[in-house]
């Protein structure tokens, strides 16, 4: 079994359609994959159809935008009831926050000497319901201002750069509770990547496990080096939570991140399935 539990499609900021993504997963020898677009389940039906035809097991997932003390935290959710009204409404707010910041981003970039309109960005978004900075990056590439998403982030879109605008995110604890209400299991994505270790300390993680029944942490991720992985795995073991591994594949948006570059151990996936059942949900959707 080769298991990759974190991938993005064109339904958010990835560059493969859900069915292309499943075909690539199959080619890469994955037997289980989760589609975890940002703040939407929109790609799941198409991915499910493709997965059925290719004997890939598709886990329905989503990567929710949450925050802890004004710091962005990504929360992976697996096996939720995708029709749960509370979760559906929250994800709508999150997507509105994504679209709502575009005028300010375009204004700031324009004032910084890169004329850009919301229409320019929407051309890159296509019919994705979940607009992200990578789409703004694509618009900057299309204008010839930069040559890659990476350069766009480094120069213009990262938090300290002139094009950055903060957007709405749901409180992390509330997000975990909401995932559980919808029957799913909650796993913090790349918890110790990009400066997050200062916010998601061992003590904070312990409190999330004790007070909110956090189900797992993503350990094997490209934002974690070998040392971080070892320390985080030790913390996760002592807290008794699931440890996952995944690519966080975005297609050509992050060209060096291949599907299956990191994987989840089968026994950890079984433990995750058990957590989903405990919360009342299921990973095997029809
Ligand atoms: P947003 O969701 O609008 O806050 O944008 C953040 C998303 O951009 C993350 O989920 C990443 O997938 C992506 N991202 C962050 N940094 C980079 C980068 N340097 N190159 C490409 N994509 C990035
Ligand atoms: Zn993304
Ligand atoms: Fe993320
Ligand atoms: Fe992601």
mmCIF file of C-alpha atoms and ligand atoms in Angstrom:
data_model
loop_
_atom_site.group_PDB
_atom_site.id
_atom_site.type_symbol
_atom_site.label_atom_id
_atom_site.label_comp_id
_atom_site.label_asym_id
_atom_site.label_seq_id
_atom_site.Cartn_x
_atom_site.Cartn_y
_atom_site.Cartn_z
ATOM 1 C CA UNK A 1 0.000 0.000 0.000
ATOM 2 C CA UNK A 2 1.244 3.470 -0.910
ATOM 3 C CA UNK A 3 -0.799 6.177 0.739
ATOM 4 C CA UNK A 4 -0.697 9.945 0.059
ATOM 5 C CA UNK A 5 -3.149 11.915 2.197
ATOM 6 C CA UNK A 6 -2.726 15.527 1.032
ATOM 7 C CA UNK A 7 -3.123 16.714 -2.603
ATOM 8 C CA UNK A 8 -4.607 19.711 -4.403
ATOM 9 C CA UNK A 9 -6.481 19.922 -7.702
ATOM 10 C CA UNK A 10 -7.668 22.756 -9.954
ATOM 11 C CA UNK A 11 -10.699 22.951 -7.650
ATOM 12 C CA UNK A 12 -8.346 24.981 -5.446
ATOM 13 C CA UNK A 13 -4.743 25.934 -6.289
ATOM 14 C CA UNK A 14 -3.390 22.717 -7.831
ATOM 15 C CA UNK A 15 -2.846 22.444 -11.587
ATOM 16 C CA UNK A 16 -4.306 18.961 -12.299
ATOM 17 C CA UNK A 17 -8.042 18.421 -12.557
ATOM 18 C CA UNK A 18 -9.370 15.933 -9.986
ATOM 19 C CA UNK A 19 -9.449 13.123 -12.573
ATOM 20 C CA UNK A 20 -5.957 13.971 -13.890
ATOM 21 C CA UNK A 21 -4.720 13.914 -10.312
ATOM 22 C CA UNK A 22 -6.171 10.447 -9.686
ATOM 23 C CA UNK A 23 -4.632 9.173 -12.950
ATOM 24 C CA UNK A 24 -1.238 10.541 -11.881
ATOM 25 C CA UNK A 25 -1.635 8.986 -8.453
ATOM 26 C CA UNK A 26 -2.320 5.642 -10.097
ATOM 27 C CA UNK A 27 0.756 6.068 -12.321
ATOM 28 C CA UNK A 28 2.828 6.914 -9.250
ATOM 29 C CA UNK A 29 1.787 3.598 -7.706
ATOM 30 C CA UNK A 30 -0.454 5.072 -5.027
ATOM 31 C CA UNK A 31 -3.239 2.797 -3.811
ATOM 32 C CA UNK A 32 -4.823 5.336 -1.452
ATOM 33 C CA UNK A 33 -5.028 9.091 -1.998
ATOM 34 C CA UNK A 34 -6.873 11.904 -0.300
ATOM 35 C CA UNK A 35 -8.018 14.942 -2.238
ATOM 36 C CA UNK A 36 -7.643 17.870 0.172
ATOM 37 C CA UNK A 37 -8.415 21.056 -1.716
ATOM 38 C CA UNK A 38 -8.454 24.298 0.256
ATOM 39 C CA UNK A 39 -11.836 25.020 1.880
ATOM 40 C CA UNK A 40 -13.959 23.007 -0.578
ATOM 41 C CA UNK A 41 -15.177 19.473 -1.265
ATOM 42 C CA UNK A 42 -15.940 20.538 -4.846
ATOM 43 C CA UNK A 43 -13.497 18.125 -6.504
ATOM 44 C CA UNK A 44 -14.506 14.994 -4.606
ATOM 45 C CA UNK A 45 -17.287 13.707 -6.918
ATOM 46 C CA UNK A 46 -15.078 13.842 -10.025
ATOM 47 C CA UNK A 47 -12.105 12.330 -8.177
ATOM 48 C CA UNK A 48 -14.322 9.571 -6.783
ATOM 49 C CA UNK A 49 -15.495 8.598 -10.280
ATOM 50 C CA UNK A 50 -11.930 8.517 -11.603
ATOM 51 C CA UNK A 51 -10.687 6.588 -8.573
ATOM 52 C CA UNK A 52 -13.358 3.933 -9.021
ATOM 53 C CA UNK A 53 -12.249 3.311 -12.603
ATOM 54 C CA UNK A 54 -8.600 2.964 -11.544
ATOM 55 C CA UNK A 55 -8.972 0.961 -8.351
ATOM 56 C CA UNK A 56 -7.453 3.776 -6.323
ATOM 57 C CA UNK A 57 -9.034 4.267 -2.932
ATOM 58 C CA UNK A 58 -10.082 7.913 -2.671
ATOM 59 C CA UNK A 59 -10.317 9.459 0.779
ATOM 60 C CA UNK A 60 -12.588 12.513 0.869
ATOM 61 C CA UNK A 61 -10.740 15.371 2.490
ATOM 62 C CA UNK A 62 -10.331 19.112 2.760
ATOM 63 C CA UNK A 63 -7.610 21.496 4.020
ATOM 64 C CA UNK A 64 -9.290 24.115 6.176
ATOM 65 C CA UNK A 65 -7.852 27.591 6.738
ATOM 66 C CA UNK A 66 -7.681 28.104 10.487
ATOM 67 C CA UNK A 67 -5.757 30.394 12.819
ATOM 68 C CA UNK A 68 -4.245 30.300 16.254
ATOM 69 C CA UNK A 69 -3.279 33.628 17.802
ATOM 70 C CA UNK A 70 -3.427 35.303 14.358
ATOM 71 C CA UNK A 71 -1.069 32.672 12.976
ATOM 72 C CA UNK A 72 -2.260 30.665 9.968
ATOM 73 C CA UNK A 73 -2.709 26.930 10.633
ATOM 74 C CA UNK A 74 -3.857 24.442 7.979
ATOM 75 C CA UNK A 75 -6.189 21.739 9.253
ATOM 76 C CA UNK A 76 -6.727 18.565 7.230
ATOM 77 C CA UNK A 77 -10.108 16.885 7.670
ATOM 78 C CA UNK A 78 -10.880 13.334 6.553
ATOM 79 C CA UNK A 79 -14.136 11.415 6.275
ATOM 80 C CA UNK A 80 -16.506 14.301 7.016
ATOM 81 C CA UNK A 81 -20.170 14.352 6.059
ATOM 82 C CA UNK A 82 -19.764 16.688 3.086
ATOM 83 C CA UNK A 83 -23.358 17.911 3.476
ATOM 84 C CA UNK A 84 -22.945 18.969 7.139
ATOM 85 C CA UNK A 85 -24.549 22.444 7.293
ATOM 86 C CA UNK A 86 -22.158 23.933 9.853
ATOM 87 C CA UNK A 87 -19.082 22.844 7.942
ATOM 88 C CA UNK A 88 -20.600 23.870 4.612
ATOM 89 C CA UNK A 89 -21.390 27.368 5.947
ATOM 90 C CA UNK A 90 -17.925 27.769 7.474
ATOM 91 C CA UNK A 91 -16.226 26.751 4.230
ATOM 92 C CA UNK A 92 -18.372 29.259 2.349
ATOM 93 C CA UNK A 93 -17.165 32.012 4.716
ATOM 94 C CA UNK A 94 -13.578 30.900 4.152
ATOM 95 C CA UNK A 95 -13.966 30.987 0.369
ATOM 96 C CA UNK A 96 -15.625 34.412 0.556
ATOM 97 C CA UNK A 97 -12.616 35.603 2.553
ATOM 98 C CA UNK A 98 -10.342 34.262 -0.200
ATOM 99 C CA UNK A 99 -12.182 36.122 -2.980
ATOM 100 C CA UNK A 100 -12.860 39.176 -0.820
ATOM 101 C CA UNK A 101 -9.216 40.105 -0.430
ATOM 102 C CA UNK A 102 -8.508 40.221 -4.171
ATOM 103 C CA UNK A 103 -9.326 43.910 -4.753
ATOM 104 C CA UNK A 104 -6.966 44.959 -1.943
ATOM 105 C CA UNK A 105 -4.208 42.650 -3.221
ATOM 106 C CA UNK A 106 -4.545 44.012 -6.756
ATOM 107 C CA UNK A 107 -4.536 47.589 -5.421
ATOM 108 C CA UNK A 108 -1.385 47.005 -3.371
ATOM 109 C CA UNK A 109 0.413 45.298 -6.260
ATOM 110 C CA UNK A 110 -0.646 48.048 -8.658
ATOM 111 C CA UNK A 111 0.601 50.707 -6.220
ATOM 112 C CA UNK A 112 3.881 48.796 -6.014
ATOM 113 C CA UNK A 113 4.321 49.099 -9.774
ATOM 114 C CA UNK A 114 2.715 45.865 -10.975
ATOM 115 C CA UNK A 115 -0.631 46.877 -12.529
ATOM 116 C CA UNK A 116 -3.050 43.987 -11.914
ATOM 117 C CA UNK A 117 -6.843 43.731 -11.913
ATOM 118 C CA UNK A 118 -9.218 41.269 -10.267
ATOM 119 C CA UNK A 119 -10.184 40.183 -13.797
ATOM 120 C CA UNK A 120 -6.542 39.280 -14.516
ATOM 121 C CA UNK A 121 -6.577 37.023 -11.464
ATOM 122 C CA UNK A 122 -9.979 35.520 -12.251
ATOM 123 C CA UNK A 123 -8.657 34.459 -15.651
ATOM 124 C CA UNK A 124 -6.225 32.187 -13.795
ATOM 125 C CA UNK A 125 -8.833 31.001 -11.303
ATOM 126 C CA UNK A 126 -11.049 29.548 -14.042
ATOM 127 C CA UNK A 127 -13.965 27.793 -12.345
ATOM 128 C CA UNK A 128 -12.141 27.022 -9.088
ATOM 129 C CA UNK A 129 -14.417 28.014 -6.191
ATOM 130 C CA UNK A 130 -11.403 28.535 -3.909
ATOM 131 C CA UNK A 131 -9.184 31.463 -4.896
ATOM 132 C CA UNK A 132 -5.669 31.512 -3.489
ATOM 133 C CA UNK A 133 -2.476 33.507 -3.672
ATOM 134 C CA UNK A 134 -1.130 30.936 -6.165
ATOM 135 C CA UNK A 135 -3.734 32.232 -8.644
ATOM 136 C CA UNK A 136 -2.481 35.773 -8.072
ATOM 137 C CA UNK A 137 1.030 34.386 -8.610
ATOM 138 C CA UNK A 138 -0.104 32.837 -11.912
ATOM 139 C CA UNK A 139 -1.526 36.214 -12.978
ATOM 140 C CA UNK A 140 1.828 37.875 -12.183
ATOM 141 C CA UNK A 141 3.564 35.204 -14.298
ATOM 142 C CA UNK A 142 1.068 35.717 -17.151
ATOM 143 C CA UNK A 143 1.822 39.464 -17.058
ATOM 144 C CA UNK A 144 5.534 38.685 -17.308
ATOM 145 C CA UNK A 145 6.336 40.343 -13.960
ATOM 146 C CA UNK A 146 7.836 37.130 -12.520
ATOM 147 C CA UNK A 147 8.751 33.732 -13.928
ATOM 148 C CA UNK A 148 7.254 31.327 -11.359
ATOM 149 C CA UNK A 149 4.848 30.971 -8.439
ATOM 150 C CA UNK A 150 7.890 30.623 -6.210
ATOM 151 C CA UNK A 151 9.315 33.965 -7.339
ATOM 152 C CA UNK A 152 5.899 35.609 -7.038
ATOM 153 C CA UNK A 153 5.626 34.492 -3.410
ATOM 154 C CA UNK A 154 9.195 35.397 -2.504
ATOM 155 C CA UNK A 155 8.994 38.886 -4.015
ATOM 156 C CA UNK A 156 5.339 39.869 -3.701
ATOM 157 C CA UNK A 157 2.958 37.532 -1.925
ATOM 158 C CA UNK A 158 4.592 36.118 1.214
ATOM 159 C CA UNK A 159 3.398 37.627 4.492
ATOM 160 C CA UNK A 160 6.111 40.276 4.667
ATOM 161 C CA UNK A 161 5.801 41.273 0.983
ATOM 162 C CA UNK A 162 3.883 44.232 -0.589
ATOM 163 C CA UNK A 163 1.052 42.203 -2.166
ATOM 164 C CA UNK A 164 0.047 40.392 1.008
ATOM 165 C CA UNK A 165 -3.421 40.901 2.457
ATOM 166 C CA UNK A 166 -4.677 38.974 5.472
ATOM 167 C CA UNK A 167 -7.896 36.965 5.044
ATOM 168 C CA UNK A 168 -10.508 35.397 7.289
ATOM 169 C CA UNK A 169 -9.660 32.048 8.913
ATOM 170 C CA UNK A 170 -11.668 30.048 11.447
ATOM 171 C CA UNK A 171 -10.314 29.637 14.971
ATOM 172 C CA UNK A 172 -8.286 26.385 15.112
ATOM 173 C CA UNK A 173 -10.103 24.928 18.126
ATOM 174 C CA UNK A 174 -13.451 25.737 16.563
ATOM 175 C CA UNK A 175 -12.278 24.145 13.311
ATOM 176 C CA UNK A 176 -11.317 20.891 15.042
ATOM 177 C CA UNK A 177 -14.685 20.769 16.828
ATOM 178 C CA UNK A 178 -16.513 21.422 13.558
ATOM 179 C CA UNK A 179 -14.661 18.589 11.774
ATOM 180 C CA UNK A 180 -15.721 16.247 14.593
ATOM 181 C CA UNK A 181 -19.320 17.458 14.435
ATOM 182 C CA UNK A 182 -19.249 16.548 10.738
ATOM 183 C CA UNK A 183 -18.005 13.049 11.647
ATOM 184 C CA UNK A 184 -14.440 13.512 10.415
ATOM 185 C CA UNK A 185 -10.951 13.248 11.843
ATOM 186 C CA UNK A 186 -8.772 16.371 12.187
ATOM 187 C CA UNK A 187 -5.046 16.350 11.402
ATOM 188 C CA UNK A 188 -2.847 19.459 11.556
ATOM 189 C CA UNK A 189 -1.012 19.926 8.241
ATOM 190 C CA UNK A 190 2.744 20.662 8.265
ATOM 191 C CA UNK A 191 2.578 21.797 11.929
ATOM 192 C CA UNK A 192 6.265 22.625 12.261
ATOM 193 C CA UNK A 193 6.880 24.041 8.793
ATOM 194 C CA UNK A 194 7.669 27.713 8.071
ATOM 195 C CA UNK A 195 7.933 29.086 11.608
ATOM 196 C CA UNK A 196 4.801 27.369 12.904
ATOM 197 C CA UNK A 197 6.744 25.428 15.543
ATOM 198 C CA UNK A 198 6.828 28.593 17.676
ATOM 199 C CA UNK A 199 3.039 28.674 17.772
ATOM 200 C CA UNK A 200 2.167 24.978 17.711
ATOM 201 C CA UNK A 201 4.490 24.032 20.556
ATOM 202 C CA UNK A 202 4.423 20.628 22.203
ATOM 203 C CA UNK A 203 2.317 22.139 25.018
ATOM 204 C CA UNK A 204 -0.181 23.648 22.580
ATOM 205 C CA UNK A 205 -0.468 20.351 20.690
ATOM 206 C CA UNK A 206 -1.016 18.514 23.990
ATOM 207 C CA UNK A 207 -3.820 20.920 24.913
ATOM 208 C CA UNK A 208 -5.451 20.446 21.489
ATOM 209 C CA UNK A 209 -5.343 16.677 22.006
ATOM 210 C CA UNK A 210 -6.638 16.818 25.573
ATOM 211 C CA UNK A 211 -9.283 19.510 25.179
ATOM 212 C CA UNK A 212 -10.344 19.072 21.545
ATOM 213 C CA UNK A 213 -9.453 15.469 20.741
ATOM 214 C CA UNK A 214 -7.132 16.424 17.873
ATOM 215 C CA UNK A 215 -6.665 13.196 15.898
ATOM 216 C CA UNK A 216 -3.279 13.546 14.258
ATOM 217 C CA UNK A 217 -0.390 15.557 12.894
ATOM 218 C CA UNK A 218 1.234 15.486 9.470
ATOM 219 C CA UNK A 219 4.848 14.515 10.138
ATOM 220 C CA UNK A 220 6.361 13.524 6.801
ATOM 221 C CA UNK A 221 6.016 16.696 4.707
ATOM 222 C CA UNK A 222 8.574 18.539 2.578
ATOM 223 C CA UNK A 223 8.401 21.571 4.888
ATOM 224 C CA UNK A 224 9.859 19.378 7.679
ATOM 225 C CA UNK A 225 13.513 18.337 7.582
ATOM 226 C CA UNK A 226 14.681 14.986 8.989
ATOM 227 C CA UNK A 227 15.338 16.419 12.436
ATOM 228 C CA UNK A 228 11.928 18.100 12.674
ATOM 229 C CA UNK A 229 10.230 14.887 11.543
ATOM 230 C CA UNK A 230 11.985 12.879 14.232
ATOM 231 C CA UNK A 231 11.084 15.330 17.009
ATOM 232 C CA UNK A 232 7.487 15.741 15.857
ATOM 233 C CA UNK A 233 7.003 11.966 15.557
ATOM 234 C CA UNK A 234 8.244 11.577 19.123
ATOM 235 C CA UNK A 235 5.816 14.237 20.367
ATOM 236 C CA UNK A 236 2.937 12.667 18.410
ATOM 237 C CA UNK A 237 3.706 9.207 19.821
ATOM 238 C CA UNK A 238 3.760 10.535 23.366
ATOM 239 C CA UNK A 239 0.392 12.213 22.759
ATOM 240 C CA UNK A 240 -1.025 9.043 21.188
ATOM 241 C CA UNK A 241 -2.123 10.702 17.940
ATOM 242 C CA UNK A 242 -1.945 9.508 14.347
ATOM 243 C CA UNK A 243 1.080 10.538 12.246
ATOM 244 C CA UNK A 244 0.585 11.014 8.526
ATOM 245 C CA UNK A 245 2.883 11.586 5.579
ATOM 246 C CA UNK A 246 1.976 13.212 2.286
ATOM 247 C CA UNK A 247 3.129 15.149 -0.720
ATOM 248 C CA UNK A 248 0.910 18.261 -0.582
ATOM 249 C CA UNK A 249 1.093 17.987 -4.376
ATOM 250 C CA UNK A 250 0.068 21.115 -6.342
ATOM 251 C CA UNK A 251 1.029 19.921 -9.846
ATOM 252 C CA UNK A 252 3.265 22.305 -11.758
ATOM 253 C CA UNK A 253 2.552 24.956 -9.090
ATOM 254 C CA UNK A 254 5.250 23.295 -6.957
ATOM 255 C CA UNK A 255 7.163 21.390 -9.639
ATOM 256 C CA UNK A 256 9.553 19.473 -7.364
ATOM 257 C CA UNK A 257 6.792 18.057 -5.129
ATOM 258 C CA UNK A 258 5.799 14.738 -6.712
ATOM 259 C CA UNK A 259 2.845 12.623 -5.693
ATOM 260 C CA UNK A 260 3.942 10.038 -3.126
ATOM 261 C CA UNK A 261 7.155 11.958 -2.286
ATOM 262 C CA UNK A 262 6.079 11.276 1.319
ATOM 263 C CA UNK A 263 3.586 8.597 2.305
ATOM 264 C CA UNK A 264 1.531 7.484 5.308
ATOM 265 C CA UNK A 265 2.341 4.145 6.960
ATOM 266 C CA UNK A 266 -0.511 1.617 6.529
ATOM 267 C CA UNK A 267 -0.936 1.142 10.288
ATOM 268 C CA UNK A 268 -1.250 4.914 10.754
ATOM 269 C CA UNK A 269 -3.877 5.020 8.016
ATOM 270 C CA UNK A 270 -5.772 2.243 9.814
ATOM 271 C CA UNK A 271 -5.592 4.277 13.008
ATOM 272 C CA UNK A 272 -6.917 7.306 11.114
ATOM 273 C CA UNK A 273 -9.813 5.257 9.759
ATOM 274 C CA UNK A 274 -10.598 4.143 13.308
ATOM 275 C CA UNK A 275 -10.595 7.805 14.426
ATOM 276 C CA UNK A 276 -13.052 8.664 11.640
ATOM 277 C CA UNK A 277 -15.356 5.825 12.714
ATOM 278 C CA UNK A 278 -15.091 7.035 16.311
ATOM 279 C CA UNK A 279 -16.327 10.462 15.240
ATOM 280 C CA UNK A 280 -19.196 8.861 13.316
ATOM 281 C CA UNK A 281 -17.972 9.392 9.754
ATOM 282 C CA UNK A 282 -16.633 7.205 6.993
ATOM 283 C CA UNK A 283 -13.757 7.280 4.553
ATOM 284 C CA UNK A 284 -15.495 5.059 2.026
ATOM 285 C CA UNK A 285 -18.009 7.286 0.310
ATOM 286 C CA UNK A 286 -20.401 6.071 -2.300
HETATM 287 P P1 LIG B 1 -3.519 31.290 0.382
HETATM 288 O O1 LIG B 1 -4.293 30.008 0.515
HETATM 289 O O2 LIG B 1 -4.143 32.246 -0.535
HETATM 290 O O3 LIG B 1 -3.165 31.884 1.713
HETATM 291 O O4 LIG B 1 -2.139 30.879 -0.306
HETATM 292 C C1 LIG B 1 -1.306 29.946 0.337
HETATM 293 C C2 LIG B 1 -1.060 28.746 -0.534
HETATM 294 O O5 LIG B 1 -0.058 29.083 -1.474
HETATM 295 C C3 LIG B 1 -0.516 27.574 0.239
HETATM 296 O O6 LIG B 1 -1.530 26.649 0.512
HETATM 297 C C4 LIG B 1 0.507 26.964 -0.640
HETATM 298 O O7 LIG B 1 -0.058 25.860 -1.297
HETATM 299 C C5 LIG B 1 0.813 27.996 -1.683
HETATM 300 N N1 LIG B 1 2.201 28.499 -1.594
HETATM 301 C C6 LIG B 1 2.802 29.050 -0.535
HETATM 302 N N2 LIG B 1 4.079 29.405 -0.826
HETATM 303 C C7 LIG B 1 4.281 29.066 -2.132
HETATM 304 C C8 LIG B 1 5.396 29.158 -3.030
HETATM 305 N N3 LIG B 1 6.556 29.698 -2.632
HETATM 306 N N4 LIG B 1 5.239 28.693 -4.288
HETATM 307 C C9 LIG B 1 4.072 28.143 -4.675
HETATM 308 N N5 LIG B 1 2.981 28.035 -3.872
HETATM 309 C C10 LIG B 1 3.084 28.478 -2.616
HETATM 310 ZN ZN1 LIG B 2 -2.371 25.107 -1.773
HETATM 311 FE FE1 LIG B 3 -1.132 23.762 3.677
HETATM 312 FE FE1 LIG B 4 -1.922 21.819 1.092
#
